[in-house]
GROMACS .gro file of N, CA and C in nm:
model
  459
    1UNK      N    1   2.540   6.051  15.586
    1UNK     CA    2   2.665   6.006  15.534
    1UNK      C    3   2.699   6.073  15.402
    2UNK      N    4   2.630   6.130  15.333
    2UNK     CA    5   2.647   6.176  15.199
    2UNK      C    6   2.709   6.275  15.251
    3UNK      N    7   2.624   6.345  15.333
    3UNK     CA    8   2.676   6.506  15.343
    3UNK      C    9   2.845   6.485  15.389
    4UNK      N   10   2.839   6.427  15.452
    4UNK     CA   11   3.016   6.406  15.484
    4UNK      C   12   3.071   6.417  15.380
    5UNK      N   13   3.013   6.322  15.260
    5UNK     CA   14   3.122   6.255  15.153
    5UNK      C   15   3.154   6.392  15.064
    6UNK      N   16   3.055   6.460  15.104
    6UNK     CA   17   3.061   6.593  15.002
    6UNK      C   18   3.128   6.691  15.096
    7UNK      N   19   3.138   6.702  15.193
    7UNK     CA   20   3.233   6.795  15.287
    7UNK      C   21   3.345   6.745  15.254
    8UNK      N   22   3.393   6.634  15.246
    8UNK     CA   23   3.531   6.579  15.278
    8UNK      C   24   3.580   6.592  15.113
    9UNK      N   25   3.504   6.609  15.031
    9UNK     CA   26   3.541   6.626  14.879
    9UNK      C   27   3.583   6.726  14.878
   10UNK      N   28   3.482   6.849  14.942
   10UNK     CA   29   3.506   6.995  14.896
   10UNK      C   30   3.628   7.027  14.993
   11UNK      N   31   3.664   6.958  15.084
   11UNK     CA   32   3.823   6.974  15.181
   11UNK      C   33   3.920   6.949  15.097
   12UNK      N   34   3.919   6.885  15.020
   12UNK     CA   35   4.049   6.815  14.931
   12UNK      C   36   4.074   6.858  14.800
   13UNK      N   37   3.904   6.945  14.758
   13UNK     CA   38   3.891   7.016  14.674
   13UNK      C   39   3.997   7.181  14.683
   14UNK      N   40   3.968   7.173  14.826
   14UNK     CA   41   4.030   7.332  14.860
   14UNK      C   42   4.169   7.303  14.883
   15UNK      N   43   4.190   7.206  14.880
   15UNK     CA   44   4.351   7.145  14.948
   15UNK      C   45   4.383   7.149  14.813
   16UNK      N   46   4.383   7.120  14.700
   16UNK     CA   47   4.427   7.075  14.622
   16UNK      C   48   4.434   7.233  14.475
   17UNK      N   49   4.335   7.254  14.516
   17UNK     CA   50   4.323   7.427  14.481
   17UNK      C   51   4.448   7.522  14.494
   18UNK      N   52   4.484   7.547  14.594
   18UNK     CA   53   4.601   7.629  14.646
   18UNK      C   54   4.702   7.596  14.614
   19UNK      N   55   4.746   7.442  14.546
   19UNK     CA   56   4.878   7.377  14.500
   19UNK      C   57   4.892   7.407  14.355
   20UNK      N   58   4.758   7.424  14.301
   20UNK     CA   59   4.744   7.396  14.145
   20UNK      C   60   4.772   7.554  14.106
   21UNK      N   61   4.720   7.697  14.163
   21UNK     CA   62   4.783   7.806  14.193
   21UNK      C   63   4.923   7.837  14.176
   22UNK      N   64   4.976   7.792  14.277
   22UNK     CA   65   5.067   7.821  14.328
   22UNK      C   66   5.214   7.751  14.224
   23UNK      N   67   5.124   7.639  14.153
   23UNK     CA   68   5.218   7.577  14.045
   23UNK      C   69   5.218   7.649  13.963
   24UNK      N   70   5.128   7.745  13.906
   24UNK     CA   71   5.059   7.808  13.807
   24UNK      C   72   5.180   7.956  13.831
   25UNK      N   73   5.140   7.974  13.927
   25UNK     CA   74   5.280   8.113  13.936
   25UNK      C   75   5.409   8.126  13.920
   26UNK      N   76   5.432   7.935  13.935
   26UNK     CA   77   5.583   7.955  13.962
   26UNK      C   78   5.638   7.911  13.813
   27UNK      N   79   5.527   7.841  13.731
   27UNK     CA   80   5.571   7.840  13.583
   27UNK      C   81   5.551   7.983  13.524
   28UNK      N   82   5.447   8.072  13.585
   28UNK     CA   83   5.446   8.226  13.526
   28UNK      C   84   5.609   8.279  13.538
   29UNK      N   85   5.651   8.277  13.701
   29UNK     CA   86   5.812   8.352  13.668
   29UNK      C   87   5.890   8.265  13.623
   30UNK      N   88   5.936   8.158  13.577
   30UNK     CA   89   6.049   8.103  13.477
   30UNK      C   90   5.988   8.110  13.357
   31UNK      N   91   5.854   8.164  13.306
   31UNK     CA   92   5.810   8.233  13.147
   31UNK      C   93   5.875   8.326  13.138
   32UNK      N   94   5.868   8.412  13.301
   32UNK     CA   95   5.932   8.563  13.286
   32UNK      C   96   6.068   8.592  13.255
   33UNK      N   97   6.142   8.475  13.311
   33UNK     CA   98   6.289   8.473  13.283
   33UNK      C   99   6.310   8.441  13.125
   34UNK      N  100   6.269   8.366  13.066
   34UNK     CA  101   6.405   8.374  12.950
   34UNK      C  102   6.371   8.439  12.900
   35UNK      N  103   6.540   8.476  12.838
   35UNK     CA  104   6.570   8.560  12.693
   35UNK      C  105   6.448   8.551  12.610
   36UNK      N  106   6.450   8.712  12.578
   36UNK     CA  107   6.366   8.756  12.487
   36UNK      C  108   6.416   8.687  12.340
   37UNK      N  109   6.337   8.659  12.225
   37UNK     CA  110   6.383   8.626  12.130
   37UNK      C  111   6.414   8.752  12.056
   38UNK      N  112   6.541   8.764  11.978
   38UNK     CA  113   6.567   8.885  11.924
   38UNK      C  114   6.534   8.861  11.752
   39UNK      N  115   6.496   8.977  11.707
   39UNK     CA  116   6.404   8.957  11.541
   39UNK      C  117   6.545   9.008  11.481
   40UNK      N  118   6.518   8.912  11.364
   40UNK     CA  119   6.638   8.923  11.239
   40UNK      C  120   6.571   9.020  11.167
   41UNK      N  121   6.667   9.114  11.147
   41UNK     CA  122   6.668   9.174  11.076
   41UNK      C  123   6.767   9.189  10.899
   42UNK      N  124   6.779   9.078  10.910
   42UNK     CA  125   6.926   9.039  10.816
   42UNK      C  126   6.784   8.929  10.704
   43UNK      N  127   6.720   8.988  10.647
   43UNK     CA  128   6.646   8.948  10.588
   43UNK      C  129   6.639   8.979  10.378
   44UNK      N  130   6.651   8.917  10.315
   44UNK     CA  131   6.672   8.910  10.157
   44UNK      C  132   6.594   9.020  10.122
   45UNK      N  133   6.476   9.015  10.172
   45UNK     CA  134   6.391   9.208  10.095
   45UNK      C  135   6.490   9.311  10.125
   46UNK      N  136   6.540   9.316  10.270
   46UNK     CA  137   6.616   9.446  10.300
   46UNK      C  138   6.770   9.398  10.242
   47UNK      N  139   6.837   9.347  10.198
   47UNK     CA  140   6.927   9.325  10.135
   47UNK      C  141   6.926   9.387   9.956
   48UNK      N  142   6.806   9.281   9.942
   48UNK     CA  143   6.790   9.323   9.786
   48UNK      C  144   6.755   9.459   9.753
   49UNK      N  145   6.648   9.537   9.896
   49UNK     CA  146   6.697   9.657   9.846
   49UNK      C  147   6.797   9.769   9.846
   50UNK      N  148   6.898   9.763   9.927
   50UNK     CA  149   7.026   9.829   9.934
   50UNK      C  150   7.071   9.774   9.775
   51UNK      N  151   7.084   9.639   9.753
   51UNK     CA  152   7.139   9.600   9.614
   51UNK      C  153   7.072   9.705   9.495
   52UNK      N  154   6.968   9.688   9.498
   52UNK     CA  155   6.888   9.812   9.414
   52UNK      C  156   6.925   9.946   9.454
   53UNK      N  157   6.918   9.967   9.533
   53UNK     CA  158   6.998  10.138   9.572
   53UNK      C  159   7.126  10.108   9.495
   54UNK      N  160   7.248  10.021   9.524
   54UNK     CA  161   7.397  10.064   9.489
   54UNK      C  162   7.425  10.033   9.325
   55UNK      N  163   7.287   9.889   9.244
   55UNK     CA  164   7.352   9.873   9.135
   55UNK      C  165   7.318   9.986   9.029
   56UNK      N  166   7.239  10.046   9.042
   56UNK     CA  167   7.243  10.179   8.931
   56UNK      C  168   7.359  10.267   8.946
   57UNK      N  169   7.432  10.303   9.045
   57UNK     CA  170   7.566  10.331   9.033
   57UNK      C  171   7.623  10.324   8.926
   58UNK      N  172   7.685  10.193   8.886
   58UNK     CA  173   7.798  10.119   8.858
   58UNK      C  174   7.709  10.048   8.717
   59UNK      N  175   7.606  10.132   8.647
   59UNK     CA  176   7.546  10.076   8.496
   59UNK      C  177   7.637  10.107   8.411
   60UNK      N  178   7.744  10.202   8.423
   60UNK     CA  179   7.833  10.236   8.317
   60UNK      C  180   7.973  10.185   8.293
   61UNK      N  181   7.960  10.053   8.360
   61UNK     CA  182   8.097  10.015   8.349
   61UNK      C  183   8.044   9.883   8.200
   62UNK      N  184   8.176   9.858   8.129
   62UNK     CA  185   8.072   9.771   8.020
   62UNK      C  186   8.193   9.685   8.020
   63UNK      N  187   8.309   9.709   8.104
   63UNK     CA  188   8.386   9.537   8.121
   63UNK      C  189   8.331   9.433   8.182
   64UNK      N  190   8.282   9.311   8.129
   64UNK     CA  191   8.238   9.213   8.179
   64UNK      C  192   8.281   9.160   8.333
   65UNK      N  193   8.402   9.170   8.318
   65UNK     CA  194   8.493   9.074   8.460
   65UNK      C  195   8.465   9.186   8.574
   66UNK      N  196   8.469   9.326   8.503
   66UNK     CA  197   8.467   9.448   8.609
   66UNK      C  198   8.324   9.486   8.694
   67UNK      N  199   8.289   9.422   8.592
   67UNK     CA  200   8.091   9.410   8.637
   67UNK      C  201   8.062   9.313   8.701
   68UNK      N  202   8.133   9.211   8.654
   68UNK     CA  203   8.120   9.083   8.774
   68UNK      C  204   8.188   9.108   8.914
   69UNK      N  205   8.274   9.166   8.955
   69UNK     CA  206   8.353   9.218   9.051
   69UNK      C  207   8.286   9.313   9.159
   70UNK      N  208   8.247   9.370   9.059
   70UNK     CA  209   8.159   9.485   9.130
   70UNK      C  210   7.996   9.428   9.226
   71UNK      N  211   7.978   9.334   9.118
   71UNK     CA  212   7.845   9.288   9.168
   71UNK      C  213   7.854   9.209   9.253
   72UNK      N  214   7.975   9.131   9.307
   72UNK     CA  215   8.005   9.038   9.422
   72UNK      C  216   8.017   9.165   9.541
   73UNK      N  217   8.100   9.225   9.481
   73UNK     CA  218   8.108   9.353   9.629
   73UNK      C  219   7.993   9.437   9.645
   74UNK      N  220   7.893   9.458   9.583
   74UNK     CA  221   7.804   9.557   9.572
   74UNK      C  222   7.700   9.442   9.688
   75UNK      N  223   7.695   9.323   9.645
   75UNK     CA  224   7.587   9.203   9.721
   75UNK      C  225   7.668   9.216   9.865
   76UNK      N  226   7.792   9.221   9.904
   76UNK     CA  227   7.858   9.175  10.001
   76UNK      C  228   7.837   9.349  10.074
   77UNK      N  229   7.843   9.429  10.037
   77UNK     CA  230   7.829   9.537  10.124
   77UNK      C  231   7.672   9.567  10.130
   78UNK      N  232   7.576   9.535  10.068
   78UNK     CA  233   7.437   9.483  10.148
   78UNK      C  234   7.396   9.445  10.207
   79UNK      N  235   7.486   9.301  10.248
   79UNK     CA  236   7.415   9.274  10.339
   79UNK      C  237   7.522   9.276  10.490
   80UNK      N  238   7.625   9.349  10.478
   80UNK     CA  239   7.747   9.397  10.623
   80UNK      C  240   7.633   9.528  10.629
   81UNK      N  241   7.589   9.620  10.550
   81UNK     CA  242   7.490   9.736  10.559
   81UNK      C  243   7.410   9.656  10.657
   82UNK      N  244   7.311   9.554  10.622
   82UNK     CA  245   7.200   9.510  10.635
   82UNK      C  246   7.229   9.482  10.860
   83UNK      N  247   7.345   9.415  10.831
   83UNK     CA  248   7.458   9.359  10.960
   83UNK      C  249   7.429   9.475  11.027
   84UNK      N  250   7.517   9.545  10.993
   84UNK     CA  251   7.518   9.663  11.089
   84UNK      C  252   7.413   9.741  11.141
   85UNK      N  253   7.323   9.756  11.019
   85UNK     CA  254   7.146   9.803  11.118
   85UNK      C  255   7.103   9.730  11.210
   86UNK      N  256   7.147   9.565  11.197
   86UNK     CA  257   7.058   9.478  11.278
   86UNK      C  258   7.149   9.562  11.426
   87UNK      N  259   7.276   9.562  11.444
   87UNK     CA  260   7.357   9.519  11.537
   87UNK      C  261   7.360   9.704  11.637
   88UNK      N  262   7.329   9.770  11.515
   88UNK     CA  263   7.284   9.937  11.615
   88UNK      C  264   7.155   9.933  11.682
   89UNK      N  265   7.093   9.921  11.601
   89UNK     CA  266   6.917   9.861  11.711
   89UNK      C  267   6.959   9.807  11.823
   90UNK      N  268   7.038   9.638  11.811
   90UNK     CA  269   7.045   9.619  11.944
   90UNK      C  270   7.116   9.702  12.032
   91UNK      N  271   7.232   9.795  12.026
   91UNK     CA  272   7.310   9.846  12.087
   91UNK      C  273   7.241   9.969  12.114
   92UNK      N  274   7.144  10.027  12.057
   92UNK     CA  275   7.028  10.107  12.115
   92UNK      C  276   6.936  10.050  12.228
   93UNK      N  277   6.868   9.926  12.184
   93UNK     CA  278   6.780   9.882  12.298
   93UNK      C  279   6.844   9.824  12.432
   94UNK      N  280   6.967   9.769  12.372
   94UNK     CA  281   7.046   9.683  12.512
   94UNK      C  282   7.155   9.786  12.579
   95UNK      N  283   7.208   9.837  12.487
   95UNK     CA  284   7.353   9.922  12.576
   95UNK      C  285   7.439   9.927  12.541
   96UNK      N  286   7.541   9.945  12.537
   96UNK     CA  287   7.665   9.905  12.481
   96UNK      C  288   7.752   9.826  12.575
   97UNK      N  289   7.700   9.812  12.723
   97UNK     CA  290   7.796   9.644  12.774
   97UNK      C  291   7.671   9.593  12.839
   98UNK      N  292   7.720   9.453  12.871
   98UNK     CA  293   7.623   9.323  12.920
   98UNK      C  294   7.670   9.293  13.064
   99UNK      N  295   7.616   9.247  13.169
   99UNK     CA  296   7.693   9.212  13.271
   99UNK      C  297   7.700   9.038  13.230
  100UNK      N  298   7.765   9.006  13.273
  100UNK     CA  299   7.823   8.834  13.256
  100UNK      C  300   7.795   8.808  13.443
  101UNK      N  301   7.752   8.659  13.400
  101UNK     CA  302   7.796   8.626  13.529
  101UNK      C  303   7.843   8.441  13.515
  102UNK      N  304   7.947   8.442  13.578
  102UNK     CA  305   8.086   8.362  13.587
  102UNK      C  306   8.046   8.280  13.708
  103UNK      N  307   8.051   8.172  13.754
  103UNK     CA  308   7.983   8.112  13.892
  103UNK      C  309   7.992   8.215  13.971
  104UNK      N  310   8.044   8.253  14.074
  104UNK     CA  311   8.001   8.339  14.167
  104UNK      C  312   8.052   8.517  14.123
  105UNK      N  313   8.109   8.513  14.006
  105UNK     CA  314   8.157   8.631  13.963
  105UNK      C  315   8.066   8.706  13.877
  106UNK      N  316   8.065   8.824  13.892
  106UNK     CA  317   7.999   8.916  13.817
  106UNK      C  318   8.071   9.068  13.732
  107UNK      N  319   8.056   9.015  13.660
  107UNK     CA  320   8.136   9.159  13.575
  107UNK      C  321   8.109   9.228  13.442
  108UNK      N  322   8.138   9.330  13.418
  108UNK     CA  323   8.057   9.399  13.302
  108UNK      C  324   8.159   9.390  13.157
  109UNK      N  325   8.094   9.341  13.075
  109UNK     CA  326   8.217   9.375  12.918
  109UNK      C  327   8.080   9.400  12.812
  110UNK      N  328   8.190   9.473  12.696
  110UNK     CA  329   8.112   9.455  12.587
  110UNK      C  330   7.980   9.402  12.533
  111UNK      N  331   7.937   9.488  12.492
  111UNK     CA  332   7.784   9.415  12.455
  111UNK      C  333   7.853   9.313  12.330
  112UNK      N  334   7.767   9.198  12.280
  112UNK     CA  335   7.839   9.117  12.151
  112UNK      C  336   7.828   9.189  12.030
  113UNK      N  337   7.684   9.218  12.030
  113UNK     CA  338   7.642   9.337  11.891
  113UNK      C  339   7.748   9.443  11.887
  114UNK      N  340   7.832   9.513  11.998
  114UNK     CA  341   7.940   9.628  11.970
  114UNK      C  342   8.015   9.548  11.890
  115UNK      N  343   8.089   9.444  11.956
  115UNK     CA  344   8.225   9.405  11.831
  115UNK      C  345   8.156   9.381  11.702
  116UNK      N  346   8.038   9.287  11.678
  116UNK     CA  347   8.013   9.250  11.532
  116UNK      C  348   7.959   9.393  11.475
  117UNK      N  349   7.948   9.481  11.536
  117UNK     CA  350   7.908   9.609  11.488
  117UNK      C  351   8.021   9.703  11.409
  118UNK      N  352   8.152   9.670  11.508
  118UNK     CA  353   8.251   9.729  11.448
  118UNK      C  354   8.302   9.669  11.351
  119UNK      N  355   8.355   9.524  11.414
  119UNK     CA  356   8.387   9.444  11.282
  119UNK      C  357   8.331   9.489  11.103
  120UNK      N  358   8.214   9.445  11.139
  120UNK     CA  359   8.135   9.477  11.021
  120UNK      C  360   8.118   9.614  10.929
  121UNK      N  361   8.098   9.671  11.001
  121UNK     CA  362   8.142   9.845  10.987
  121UNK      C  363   8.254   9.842  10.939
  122UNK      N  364   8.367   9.798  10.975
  122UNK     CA  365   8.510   9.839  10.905
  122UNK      C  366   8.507   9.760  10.758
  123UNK      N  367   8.415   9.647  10.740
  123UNK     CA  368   8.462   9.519  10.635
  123UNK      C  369   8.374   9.673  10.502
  124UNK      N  370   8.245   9.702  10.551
  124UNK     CA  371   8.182   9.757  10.463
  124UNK      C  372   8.234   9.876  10.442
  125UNK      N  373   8.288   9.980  10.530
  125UNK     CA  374   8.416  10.064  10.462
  125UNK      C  375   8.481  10.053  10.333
  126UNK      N  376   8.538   9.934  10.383
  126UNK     CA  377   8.657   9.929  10.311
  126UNK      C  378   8.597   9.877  10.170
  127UNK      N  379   8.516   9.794  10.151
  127UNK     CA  380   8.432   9.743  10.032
  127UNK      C  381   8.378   9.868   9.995
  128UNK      N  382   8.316   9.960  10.076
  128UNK     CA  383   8.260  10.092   9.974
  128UNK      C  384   8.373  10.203   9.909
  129UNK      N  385   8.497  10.219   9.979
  129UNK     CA  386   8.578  10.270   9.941
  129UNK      C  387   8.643  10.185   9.779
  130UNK      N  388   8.647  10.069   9.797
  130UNK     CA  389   8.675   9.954   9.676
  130UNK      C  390   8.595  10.017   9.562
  131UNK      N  391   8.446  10.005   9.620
  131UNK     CA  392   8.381  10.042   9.467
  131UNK      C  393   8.376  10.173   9.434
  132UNK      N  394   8.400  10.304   9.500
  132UNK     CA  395   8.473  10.438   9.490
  132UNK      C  396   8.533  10.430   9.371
  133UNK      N  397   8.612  10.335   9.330
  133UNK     CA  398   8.737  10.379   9.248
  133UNK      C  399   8.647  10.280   9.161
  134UNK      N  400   8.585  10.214   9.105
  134UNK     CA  401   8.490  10.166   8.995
  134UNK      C  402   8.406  10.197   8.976
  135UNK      N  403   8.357  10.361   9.032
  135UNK     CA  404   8.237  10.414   8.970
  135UNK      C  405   8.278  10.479   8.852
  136UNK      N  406   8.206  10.480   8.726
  136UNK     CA  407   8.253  10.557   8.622
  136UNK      C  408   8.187  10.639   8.567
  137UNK      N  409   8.278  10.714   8.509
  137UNK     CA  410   8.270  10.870   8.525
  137UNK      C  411   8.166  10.924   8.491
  138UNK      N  412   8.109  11.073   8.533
  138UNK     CA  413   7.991  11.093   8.479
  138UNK      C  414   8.004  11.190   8.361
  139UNK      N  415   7.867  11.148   8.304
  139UNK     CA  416   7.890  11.264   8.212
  139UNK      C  417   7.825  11.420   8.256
  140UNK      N  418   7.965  11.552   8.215
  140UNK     CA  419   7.890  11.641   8.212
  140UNK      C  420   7.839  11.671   8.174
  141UNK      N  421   7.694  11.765   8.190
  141UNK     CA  422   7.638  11.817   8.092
  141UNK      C  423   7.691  11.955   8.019
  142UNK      N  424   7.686  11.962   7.945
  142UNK     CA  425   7.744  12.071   7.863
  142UNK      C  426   7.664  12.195   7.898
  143UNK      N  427   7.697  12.324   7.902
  143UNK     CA  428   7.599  12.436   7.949
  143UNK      C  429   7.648  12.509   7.856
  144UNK      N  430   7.552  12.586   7.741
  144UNK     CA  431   7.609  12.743   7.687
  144UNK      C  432   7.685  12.818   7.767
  145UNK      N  433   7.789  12.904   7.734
  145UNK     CA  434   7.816  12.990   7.818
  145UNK      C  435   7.686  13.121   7.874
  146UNK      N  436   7.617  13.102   7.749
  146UNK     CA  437   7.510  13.209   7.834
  146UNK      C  438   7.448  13.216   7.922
  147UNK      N  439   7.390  13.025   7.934
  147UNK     CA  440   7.305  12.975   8.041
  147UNK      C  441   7.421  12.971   8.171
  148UNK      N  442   7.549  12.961   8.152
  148UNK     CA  443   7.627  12.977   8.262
  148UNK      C  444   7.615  13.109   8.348
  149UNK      N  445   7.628  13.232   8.241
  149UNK     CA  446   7.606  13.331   8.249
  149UNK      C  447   7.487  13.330   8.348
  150UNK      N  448   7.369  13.325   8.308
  150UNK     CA  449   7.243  13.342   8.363
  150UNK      C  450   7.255  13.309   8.527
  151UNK      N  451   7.305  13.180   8.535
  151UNK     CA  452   7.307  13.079   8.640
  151UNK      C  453   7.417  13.137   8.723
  152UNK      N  454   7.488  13.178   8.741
  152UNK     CA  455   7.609  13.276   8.786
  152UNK      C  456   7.696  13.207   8.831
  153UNK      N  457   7.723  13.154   8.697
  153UNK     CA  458   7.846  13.018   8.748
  153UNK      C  459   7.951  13.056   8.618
   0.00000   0.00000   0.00000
């Protein structure tokens, strides 16, 4: 009688085996399905350093209000800069359109990263062209005419 009890275990053992599998695979492909998480790249180090790249520019302005002005637009085109790297990566790795699908419809538009790509792109244009006209002036350096001479200028 034992030996039964242990046959009839290891039957239910094997029965029960092939379900626990087979559950095991089918949570593997809905892991496989979702969306990848996408990495920010819109992060305060890479901001602050574009800010460090653009504010040595603009050390020679010594109007207070004009310096304050500058430094709101100088922060604001850091981080549309910062925008726009994130939003070309994706439009490198993904494509430039997405297919959609609509209940039984399927159709192709725009990737999202293209518009916020352009969008953004035009805002930081136009803000770098802004601070264009508040960079101030440089100084030349003065050259002997001889050293001009020399230099064949």
């Amino acid at each position: 009688m034992e030996e039964k009890k242990k046959t009839s275990l290891s039957k239910s053992e094997k029965t029960d085996t092939p379900k626990k599998a087979e559950k095991l695979d089918e949570n593997k492909e809905k892991s496989d399905t979702k969306p990848k998480r996408r990495v920010n790249k819109i992060t305060p180090a890479r901001i602050k350093k574009e800010i460090d790249f653009l504010k040595p520019m603009f050390d020679g302005i010594d109007d207070e209000d004009k310096k304050n002005l500058v430094n709101s637009l100088i922060e604001e085109a850091a981080f549309l800069k910062v925008a726009c790297f994130q939003a070309k990566e994706e439009l490198k790795k993904e494509g430039l359109t997405t297919e959609t699908v609509n209940a039984a419809q399927k159709f192709v538009k725009a990737h999202p990263s293209a518009t916020i790509y352009e969008k953004y792109s035009r805002q930081y244009t136009a803000i770098i062209h802004t601070l264009i006209e508040y960079l101030p002036p440089k100084e030349k350096k003065n050259i002997s005419r001889l050293a001009a001479l020399r230099n064949g200028k």
